[in-house]
Amino acid sequence: MSERYKVLGSLILSMICWAFSFVWIKQAFASFNPLTIVVMRLTISAGLLFVILKLLKQLVSLRKADLKWFILLAFFEPFLYFMGESFGLELVSSTVGAVIVSTIPLFAPITDKVFFKSRISWANILGIFVSFAGVLLLIFKDDFSLAAPLKGILLVFLAVFAALGYSVVLKKVPNHYNSVSIIMFQNAIGLVYFLPLFFIYDLPKLGDKVITAEAVYAVVALAVVASSLAFIFFTYGMRKIGITKANVFVNMIPVFTAVLAWWVLGEVLTFQMLLGIAIVISGVFVSQIKVRKRGI
């Protein structure tokens, strides 16, 4: 198999893994509360990645001087990101959640402009407006009432904000750390953020719901596939073609999620939803168009 097909295959696999995560979270809700899901997910993922790094002798020791960046990194993702995503998906459909999350690469140029003085092209601006129109189609019904609770929509957008903050802090992390070590450290530190909340709010309720095999499978799949393998696949592809080109593949997540949510969860897909998905994805593609020497 040629290098090109390996890269494309790894990126597409990572998108399918993350698309499944929106479905698995819904299945896990049948037996577990959001904080419980996140704590189990991070525990399994951090442990698995540690073992993999040790076996491959790729684990990079965490320097004391860099600890502050990892603490801040873990605050944005997984802590703030999972708080928004997990609690948001309790209130909105998997498809709507995936579409909102897919706007992350759309807003990335804005954070680059604010923090790193990068140029925002007119294609970026046009893409933002086009995608915003698509999001409006998804969150509003024909009578202009909200198709999902505002709280749920805002919580998922909190995940988007967290991912943008994460991307800013990530640039402060020294280059000598490999990507898998970074993910392992951020998941382990993120677990420390979540544990107090878990012990206060979720642990007393742990026996309130019937624990099913499907829900346990969903949590394990979230940890192994979405929080571990997907990042490894994506990191491999990103290193080969660059972060900008790799981020374009994120546009595939809501498409895969819509199909999986319809197939596995029985979520209804209306023409308005499909149109909204298409417009959002189009906007993100437009934002990636290279425009020479034009922008703000």
PDB file of N, CA and C in Angstrom, residues 125-201:
ATOM      1  N   ILE A 125     -13.657  34.150   6.407  1.00  0.00           N
ATOM      2  CA  ILE A 125     -14.824  34.934   6.821  1.00  0.00           C
ATOM      3  C   ILE A 125     -16.087  34.431   6.133  1.00  0.00           C
ATOM      4  N   LEU A 126     -15.988  34.194   4.809  1.00  0.00           N
ATOM      5  CA  LEU A 126     -17.142  33.682   4.061  1.00  0.00           C
ATOM      6  C   LEU A 126     -17.555  32.315   4.594  1.00  0.00           C
ATOM      7  N   GLY A 127     -16.569  31.461   4.877  1.00  0.00           N
ATOM      8  CA  GLY A 127     -16.862  30.126   5.397  1.00  0.00           C
ATOM      9  C   GLY A 127     -17.587  30.169   6.722  1.00  0.00           C
ATOM     10  N   ILE A 128     -17.214  31.121   7.589  1.00  0.00           N
ATOM     11  CA  ILE A 128     -17.876  31.269   8.886  1.00  0.00           C
ATOM     12  C   ILE A 128     -19.347  31.609   8.704  1.00  0.00           C
ATOM     13  N   PHE A 129     -19.643  32.567   7.809  1.00  0.00           N
ATOM     14  CA  PHE A 129     -21.034  32.974   7.593  1.00  0.00           C
ATOM     15  C   PHE A 129     -21.857  31.853   6.957  1.00  0.00           C
ATOM     16  N   VAL A 130     -21.261  31.135   5.998  1.00  0.00           N
ATOM     17  CA  VAL A 130     -21.972  30.033   5.338  1.00  0.00           C
ATOM     18  C   VAL A 130     -22.287  28.932   6.351  1.00  0.00           C
ATOM     19  N   SER A 131     -21.294  28.533   7.133  1.00  0.00           N
ATOM     20  CA  SER A 131     -21.504  27.472   8.121  1.00  0.00           C
ATOM     21  C   SER A 131     -22.487  27.890   9.206  1.00  0.00           C
ATOM     22  N   PHE A 132     -22.436  29.165   9.599  1.00  0.00           N
ATOM     23  CA  PHE A 132     -23.362  29.657  10.617  1.00  0.00           C
ATOM     24  C   PHE A 132     -24.805  29.531  10.131  1.00  0.00           C
ATOM     25  N   ALA A 133     -25.013  29.780   8.825  1.00  0.00           N
ATOM     26  CA  ALA A 133     -26.352  29.623   8.245  1.00  0.00           C
ATOM     27  C   ALA A 133     -26.801  28.166   8.333  1.00  0.00           C
ATOM     28  N   GLY A 134     -25.867  27.241   8.098  1.00  0.00           N
ATOM     29  CA  GLY A 134     -26.191  25.823   8.205  1.00  0.00           C
ATOM     30  C   GLY A 134     -26.524  25.407   9.622  1.00  0.00           C
ATOM     31  N   VAL A 135     -25.784  25.943  10.591  1.00  0.00           N
ATOM     32  CA  VAL A 135     -26.060  25.648  12.002  1.00  0.00           C
ATOM     33  C   VAL A 135     -27.446  26.154  12.390  1.00  0.00           C
ATOM     34  N   LEU A 136     -27.822  27.347  11.892  1.00  0.00           N
ATOM     35  CA  LEU A 136     -29.151  27.902  12.181  1.00  0.00           C
ATOM     36  C   LEU A 136     -30.256  26.981  11.662  1.00  0.00           C
ATOM     37  N   LEU A 137     -30.027  26.384  10.477  1.00  0.00           N
ATOM     38  CA  LEU A 137     -31.014  25.442   9.929  1.00  0.00           C
ATOM     39  C   LEU A 137     -31.179  24.228  10.842  1.00  0.00           C
ATOM     40  N   LEU A 138     -30.102  23.823  11.478  1.00  0.00           N
ATOM     41  CA  LEU A 138     -30.133  22.641  12.334  1.00  0.00           C
ATOM     42  C   LEU A 138     -30.774  22.907  13.690  1.00  0.00           C
ATOM     43  N   ILE A 139     -30.577  24.114  14.227  1.00  0.00           N
ATOM     44  CA  ILE A 139     -31.048  24.367  15.596  1.00  0.00           C
ATOM     45  C   ILE A 139     -32.420  25.032  15.648  1.00  0.00           C
ATOM     46  N   PHE A 140     -32.938  25.467  14.462  1.00  0.00           N
ATOM     47  CA  PHE A 140     -34.274  26.067  14.435  1.00  0.00           C
ATOM     48  C   PHE A 140     -35.233  25.233  13.595  1.00  0.00           C
ATOM     49  N   LYS A 141     -36.493  25.169  14.029  1.00  0.00           N
ATOM     50  CA  LYS A 141     -37.540  24.495  13.268  1.00  0.00           C
ATOM     51  C   LYS A 141     -38.146  25.463  12.259  1.00  0.00           C
ATOM     52  N   ASP A 142     -39.123  24.968  11.491  1.00  0.00           N
ATOM     53  CA  ASP A 142     -39.784  25.813  10.486  1.00  0.00           C
ATOM     54  C   ASP A 142     -40.462  27.025  11.102  1.00  0.00           C
ATOM     55  N   ASP A 143     -40.964  26.886  12.341  1.00  0.00           N
ATOM     56  CA  ASP A 143     -41.658  27.998  13.002  1.00  0.00           C
ATOM     57  C   ASP A 143     -40.700  28.871  13.822  1.00  0.00           C
ATOM     58  N   PHE A 144     -39.386  28.691  13.589  1.00  0.00           N
ATOM     59  CA  PHE A 144     -38.319  29.469  14.246  1.00  0.00           C
ATOM     60  C   PHE A 144     -38.176  29.168  15.746  1.00  0.00           C
ATOM     61  N   SER A 145     -38.796  28.093  16.215  1.00  0.00           N
ATOM     62  CA  SER A 145     -38.544  27.645  17.583  1.00  0.00           C
ATOM     63  C   SER A 145     -37.311  26.742  17.565  1.00  0.00           C
ATOM     64  N   LEU A 146     -36.631  26.635  18.704  1.00  0.00           N
ATOM     65  CA  LEU A 146     -35.409  25.843  18.765  1.00  0.00           C
ATOM     66  C   LEU A 146     -35.703  24.355  18.610  1.00  0.00           C
ATOM     67  N   ALA A 147     -34.912  23.676  17.765  1.00  0.00           N
ATOM     68  CA  ALA A 147     -35.077  22.236  17.558  1.00  0.00           C
ATOM     69  C   ALA A 147     -34.469  21.438  18.706  1.00  0.00           C
ATOM     70  N   ALA A 148     -33.656  22.094  19.507  1.00  0.00           N
ATOM     71  CA  ALA A 148     -33.025  21.461  20.674  1.00  0.00           C
ATOM     72  C   ALA A 148     -32.922  22.509  21.776  1.00  0.00           C
ATOM     73  N   PRO A 149     -32.856  22.087  23.039  1.00  0.00           N
ATOM     74  CA  PRO A 149     -32.750  23.058  24.135  1.00  0.00           C
ATOM     75  C   PRO A 149     -31.527  23.961  23.969  1.00  0.00           C
ATOM     76  N   LEU A 150     -31.706  25.244  24.233  1.00  0.00           N
ATOM     77  CA  LEU A 150     -30.610  26.208  24.108  1.00  0.00           C
ATOM     78  C   LEU A 150     -29.430  25.813  24.994  1.00  0.00           C
ATOM     79  N   LYS A 151     -29.735  25.291  26.183  1.00  0.00           N
ATOM     80  CA  LYS A 151     -28.675  24.873  27.106  1.00  0.00           C
ATOM     81  C   LYS A 151     -27.779  23.818  26.464  1.00  0.00           C
ATOM     82  N   GLY A 152     -28.397  22.847  25.782  1.00  0.00           N
ATOM     83  CA  GLY A 152     -27.627  21.795  25.129  1.00  0.00           C
ATOM     84  C   GLY A 152     -26.759  22.332  24.013  1.00  0.00           C
ATOM     85  N   ILE A 153     -27.322  23.243  23.210  1.00  0.00           N
ATOM     86  CA  ILE A 153     -26.573  23.850  22.104  1.00  0.00           C
ATOM     87  C   ILE A 153     -25.370  24.628  22.634  1.00  0.00           C
ATOM     88  N   LEU A 154     -25.592  25.423  23.685  1.00  0.00           N
ATOM     89  CA  LEU A 154     -24.510  26.222  24.266  1.00  0.00           C
ATOM     90  C   LEU A 154     -23.428  25.338  24.890  1.00  0.00           C
ATOM     91  N   LEU A 155     -23.840  24.219  25.481  1.00  0.00           N
ATOM     92  CA  LEU A 155     -22.863  23.304  26.071  1.00  0.00           C
ATOM     93  C   LEU A 155     -21.961  22.692  25.003  1.00  0.00           C
ATOM     94  N   VAL A 156     -22.544  22.329  23.852  1.00  0.00           N
ATOM     95  CA  VAL A 156     -21.720  21.774  22.775  1.00  0.00           C
ATOM     96  C   VAL A 156     -20.795  22.852  22.213  1.00  0.00           C
ATOM     97  N   PHE A 157     -21.286  24.092  22.130  1.00  0.00           N
ATOM     98  CA  PHE A 157     -20.416  25.190  21.695  1.00  0.00           C
ATOM     99  C   PHE A 157     -19.308  25.450  22.718  1.00  0.00           C
ATOM    100  N   LEU A 158     -19.555  25.124  23.990  1.00  0.00           N
ATOM    101  CA  LEU A 158     -18.495  25.206  25.000  1.00  0.00           C
ATOM    102  C   LEU A 158     -17.362  24.251  24.638  1.00  0.00           C
ATOM    103  N   ALA A 159     -17.723  23.078  24.112  1.00  0.00           N
ATOM    104  CA  ALA A 159     -16.712  22.119  23.663  1.00  0.00           C
ATOM    105  C   ALA A 159     -15.895  22.696  22.512  1.00  0.00           C
ATOM    106  N   VAL A 160     -16.571  23.423  21.609  1.00  0.00           N
ATOM    107  CA  VAL A 160     -15.872  24.075  20.494  1.00  0.00           C
ATOM    108  C   VAL A 160     -14.876  25.102  21.037  1.00  0.00           C
ATOM    109  N   PHE A 161     -15.331  25.935  21.975  1.00  0.00           N
ATOM    110  CA  PHE A 161     -14.456  26.934  22.598  1.00  0.00           C
ATOM    111  C   PHE A 161     -13.265  26.254  23.272  1.00  0.00           C
ATOM    112  N   ALA A 162     -13.520  25.149  23.960  1.00  0.00           N
ATOM    113  CA  ALA A 162     -12.453  24.422  24.655  1.00  0.00           C
ATOM    114  C   ALA A 162     -11.410  23.904  23.672  1.00  0.00           C
ATOM    115  N   ALA A 163     -11.869  23.385  22.534  1.00  0.00           N
ATOM    116  CA  ALA A 163     -10.945  22.866  21.526  1.00  0.00           C
ATOM    117  C   ALA A 163     -10.067  23.979  20.955  1.00  0.00           C
ATOM    118  N   LEU A 164     -10.646  25.174  20.802  1.00  0.00           N
ATOM    119  CA  LEU A 164      -9.872  26.315  20.304  1.00  0.00           C
ATOM    120  C   LEU A 164      -8.822  26.739  21.327  1.00  0.00           C
ATOM    121  N   GLY A 165      -9.222  26.770  22.604  1.00  0.00           N
ATOM    122  CA  GLY A 165      -8.263  27.086  23.663  1.00  0.00           C
ATOM    123  C   GLY A 165      -7.152  26.056  23.732  1.00  0.00           C
ATOM    124  N   TYR A 166      -7.528  24.798  23.537  1.00  0.00           N
ATOM    125  CA  TYR A 166      -6.554  23.700  23.536  1.00  0.00           C
ATOM    126  C   TYR A 166      -5.514  23.898  22.437  1.00  0.00           C
ATOM    127  N   SER A 167      -5.974  24.284  21.244  1.00  0.00           N
ATOM    128  CA  SER A 167      -5.056  24.458  20.111  1.00  0.00           C
ATOM    129  C   SER A 167      -4.055  25.581  20.368  1.00  0.00           C
ATOM    130  N   VAL A 168      -4.492  26.614  21.099  1.00  0.00           N
ATOM    131  CA  VAL A 168      -3.595  27.728  21.434  1.00  0.00           C
ATOM    132  C   VAL A 168      -2.524  27.270  22.424  1.00  0.00           C
ATOM    133  N   VAL A 169      -2.949  26.577  23.485  1.00  0.00           N
ATOM    134  CA  VAL A 169      -2.007  26.125  24.515  1.00  0.00           C
ATOM    135  C   VAL A 169      -1.061  25.065  23.962  1.00  0.00           C
ATOM    136  N   LEU A 170      -1.566  24.223  23.053  1.00  0.00           N
ATOM    137  CA  LEU A 170      -0.750  23.142  22.488  1.00  0.00           C
ATOM    138  C   LEU A 170       0.511  23.686  21.820  1.00  0.00           C
ATOM    139  N   LYS A 171       0.407  24.883  21.241  1.00  0.00           N
ATOM    140  CA  LYS A 171       1.565  25.487  20.575  1.00  0.00           C
ATOM    141  C   LYS A 171       2.639  25.910  21.570  1.00  0.00           C
ATOM    142  N   LYS A 172       2.276  25.971  22.849  1.00  0.00           N
ATOM    143  CA  LYS A 172       3.247  26.318  23.891  1.00  0.00           C
ATOM    144  C   LYS A 172       3.996  25.089  24.415  1.00  0.00           C
ATOM    145  N   VAL A 173       3.479  23.904  24.090  1.00  0.00           N
ATOM    146  CA  VAL A 173       4.120  22.668  24.552  1.00  0.00           C
ATOM    147  C   VAL A 173       5.365  22.408  23.706  1.00  0.00           C
ATOM    148  N   PRO A 174       6.529  22.207  24.329  1.00  0.00           N
ATOM    149  CA  PRO A 174       7.770  21.976  23.578  1.00  0.00           C
ATOM    150  C   PRO A 174       7.659  20.823  22.588  1.00  0.00           C
ATOM    151  N   ASN A 175       8.396  20.940  21.485  1.00  0.00           N
ATOM    152  CA  ASN A 175       8.294  19.973  20.391  1.00  0.00           C
ATOM    153  C   ASN A 175       8.876  18.598  20.711  1.00  0.00           C
ATOM    154  N   HIS A 176       9.651  18.489  21.791  1.00  0.00           N
ATOM    155  CA  HIS A 176      10.294  17.194  22.042  1.00  0.00           C
ATOM    156  C   HIS A 176       9.310  16.144  22.567  1.00  0.00           C
ATOM    157  N   TYR A 177       8.075  16.554  22.926  1.00  0.00           N
ATOM    158  CA  TYR A 177       7.052  15.589  23.345  1.00  0.00           C
ATOM    159  C   TYR A 177       6.358  15.018  22.113  1.00  0.00           C
ATOM    160  N   ASN A 178       6.294  13.691  22.005  1.00  0.00           N
ATOM    161  CA  ASN A 178       5.540  13.110  20.894  1.00  0.00           C
ATOM    162  C   ASN A 178       4.042  13.210  21.184  1.00  0.00           C
ATOM    163  N   SER A 179       3.245  13.108  20.138  1.00  0.00           N
ATOM    164  CA  SER A 179       1.799  13.351  20.248  1.00  0.00           C
ATOM    165  C   SER A 179       1.101  12.389  21.198  1.00  0.00           C
ATOM    166  N   VAL A 180       1.489  11.115  21.162  1.00  0.00           N
ATOM    167  CA  VAL A 180       0.827  10.122  22.017  1.00  0.00           C
ATOM    168  C   VAL A 180       1.146  10.385  23.489  1.00  0.00           C
ATOM    169  N   SER A 181       2.377  10.813  23.784  1.00  0.00           N
ATOM    170  CA  SER A 181       2.727  11.163  25.167  1.00  0.00           C
ATOM    171  C   SER A 181       1.906  12.351  25.649  1.00  0.00           C
ATOM    172  N   ILE A 182       1.706  13.333  24.770  1.00  0.00           N
ATOM    173  CA  ILE A 182       0.898  14.506  25.124  1.00  0.00           C
ATOM    174  C   ILE A 182      -0.524  14.083  25.471  1.00  0.00           C
ATOM    175  N   ILE A 183      -1.107  13.210  24.641  1.00  0.00           N
ATOM    176  CA  ILE A 183      -2.479  12.745  24.870  1.00  0.00           C
ATOM    177  C   ILE A 183      -2.570  11.976  26.183  1.00  0.00           C
ATOM    178  N   MET A 184      -1.563  11.132  26.450  1.00  0.00           N
ATOM    179  CA  MET A 184      -1.561  10.357  27.693  1.00  0.00           C
ATOM    180  C   MET A 184      -1.491  11.270  28.915  1.00  0.00           C
ATOM    181  N   PHE A 185      -0.592  12.266  28.866  1.00  0.00           N
ATOM    182  CA  PHE A 185      -0.445  13.195  29.995  1.00  0.00           C
ATOM    183  C   PHE A 185      -1.706  14.031  30.194  1.00  0.00           C
ATOM    184  N   GLN A 186      -2.286  14.517  29.091  1.00  0.00           N
ATOM    185  CA  GLN A 186      -3.466  15.375  29.241  1.00  0.00           C
ATOM    186  C   GLN A 186      -4.654  14.576  29.766  1.00  0.00           C
ATOM    187  N   ASN A 187      -4.780  13.314  29.369  1.00  0.00           N
ATOM    188  CA  ASN A 187      -5.868  12.477  29.878  1.00  0.00           C
ATOM    189  C   ASN A 187      -5.681  12.163  31.362  1.00  0.00           C
ATOM    190  N   ALA A 188      -4.433  11.911  31.763  1.00  0.00           N
ATOM    191  CA  ALA A 188      -4.153  11.609  33.172  1.00  0.00           C
ATOM    192  C   ALA A 188      -4.419  12.834  34.055  1.00  0.00           C
ATOM    193  N   ILE A 189      -3.974  14.009  33.599  1.00  0.00           N
ATOM    194  CA  ILE A 189      -4.212  15.239  34.368  1.00  0.00           C
ATOM    195  C   ILE A 189      -5.694  15.600  34.338  1.00  0.00           C
ATOM    196  N   GLY A 190      -6.334  15.374  33.194  1.00  0.00           N
ATOM    197  CA  GLY A 190      -7.769  15.629  33.082  1.00  0.00           C
ATOM    198  C   GLY A 190      -8.564  14.790  34.068  1.00  0.00           C
ATOM    199  N   LEU A 191      -8.100  13.572  34.294  1.00  0.00           N
ATOM    200  CA  LEU A 191      -8.753  12.685  35.262  1.00  0.00           C
ATOM    201  C   LEU A 191      -8.737  13.301  36.663  1.00  0.00           C
ATOM    202  N   VAL A 192      -7.646  13.983  37.002  1.00  0.00           N
ATOM    203  CA  VAL A 192      -7.535  14.650  38.310  1.00  0.00           C
ATOM    204  C   VAL A 192      -8.580  15.759  38.430  1.00  0.00           C
ATOM    205  N   TYR A 193      -8.834  16.466  37.325  1.00  0.00           N
ATOM    206  CA  TYR A 193      -9.871  17.508  37.326  1.00  0.00           C
ATOM    207  C   TYR A 193     -11.255  16.908  37.592  1.00  0.00           C
ATOM    208  N   PHE A 194     -11.514  15.763  36.970  1.00  0.00           N
ATOM    209  CA  PHE A 194     -12.857  15.182  37.017  1.00  0.00           C
ATOM    210  C   PHE A 194     -13.163  14.424  38.306  1.00  0.00           C
ATOM    211  N   LEU A 195     -12.150  13.825  38.926  1.00  0.00           N
ATOM    212  CA  LEU A 195     -12.398  12.948  40.073  1.00  0.00           C
ATOM    213  C   LEU A 195     -13.160  13.613  41.224  1.00  0.00           C
ATOM    214  N   PRO A 196     -12.815  14.839  41.652  1.00  0.00           N
ATOM    215  CA  PRO A 196     -13.593  15.454  42.743  1.00  0.00           C
ATOM    216  C   PRO A 196     -15.072  15.606  42.398  1.00  0.00           C
ATOM    217  N   LEU A 197     -15.365  16.015  41.159  1.00  0.00           N
ATOM    218  CA  LEU A 197     -16.760  16.165  40.728  1.00  0.00           C
ATOM    219  C   LEU A 197     -17.462  14.815  40.695  1.00  0.00           C
ATOM    220  N   PHE A 198     -16.727  13.787  40.245  1.00  0.00           N
ATOM    221  CA  PHE A 198     -17.294  12.437  40.192  1.00  0.00           C
ATOM    222  C   PHE A 198     -17.661  11.947  41.592  1.00  0.00           C
ATOM    223  N   PHE A 199     -16.757  12.116  42.552  1.00  0.00           N
ATOM    224  CA  PHE A 199     -17.010  11.642  43.921  1.00  0.00           C
ATOM    225  C   PHE A 199     -18.165  12.401  44.581  1.00  0.00           C
ATOM    226  N   ILE A 200     -18.306  13.690  44.252  1.00  0.00           N
ATOM    227  CA  ILE A 200     -19.362  14.507  44.867  1.00  0.00           C
ATOM    228  C   ILE A 200     -20.727  14.242  44.236  1.00  0.00           C
ATOM    229  N   TYR A 201     -20.774  14.205  42.888  1.00  0.00           N
ATOM    230  CA  TYR A 201     -22.069  14.187  42.202  1.00  0.00           C
ATOM    231  C   TYR A 201     -22.495  12.822  41.658  1.00  0.00           C
TER     232      TYR A 201
END
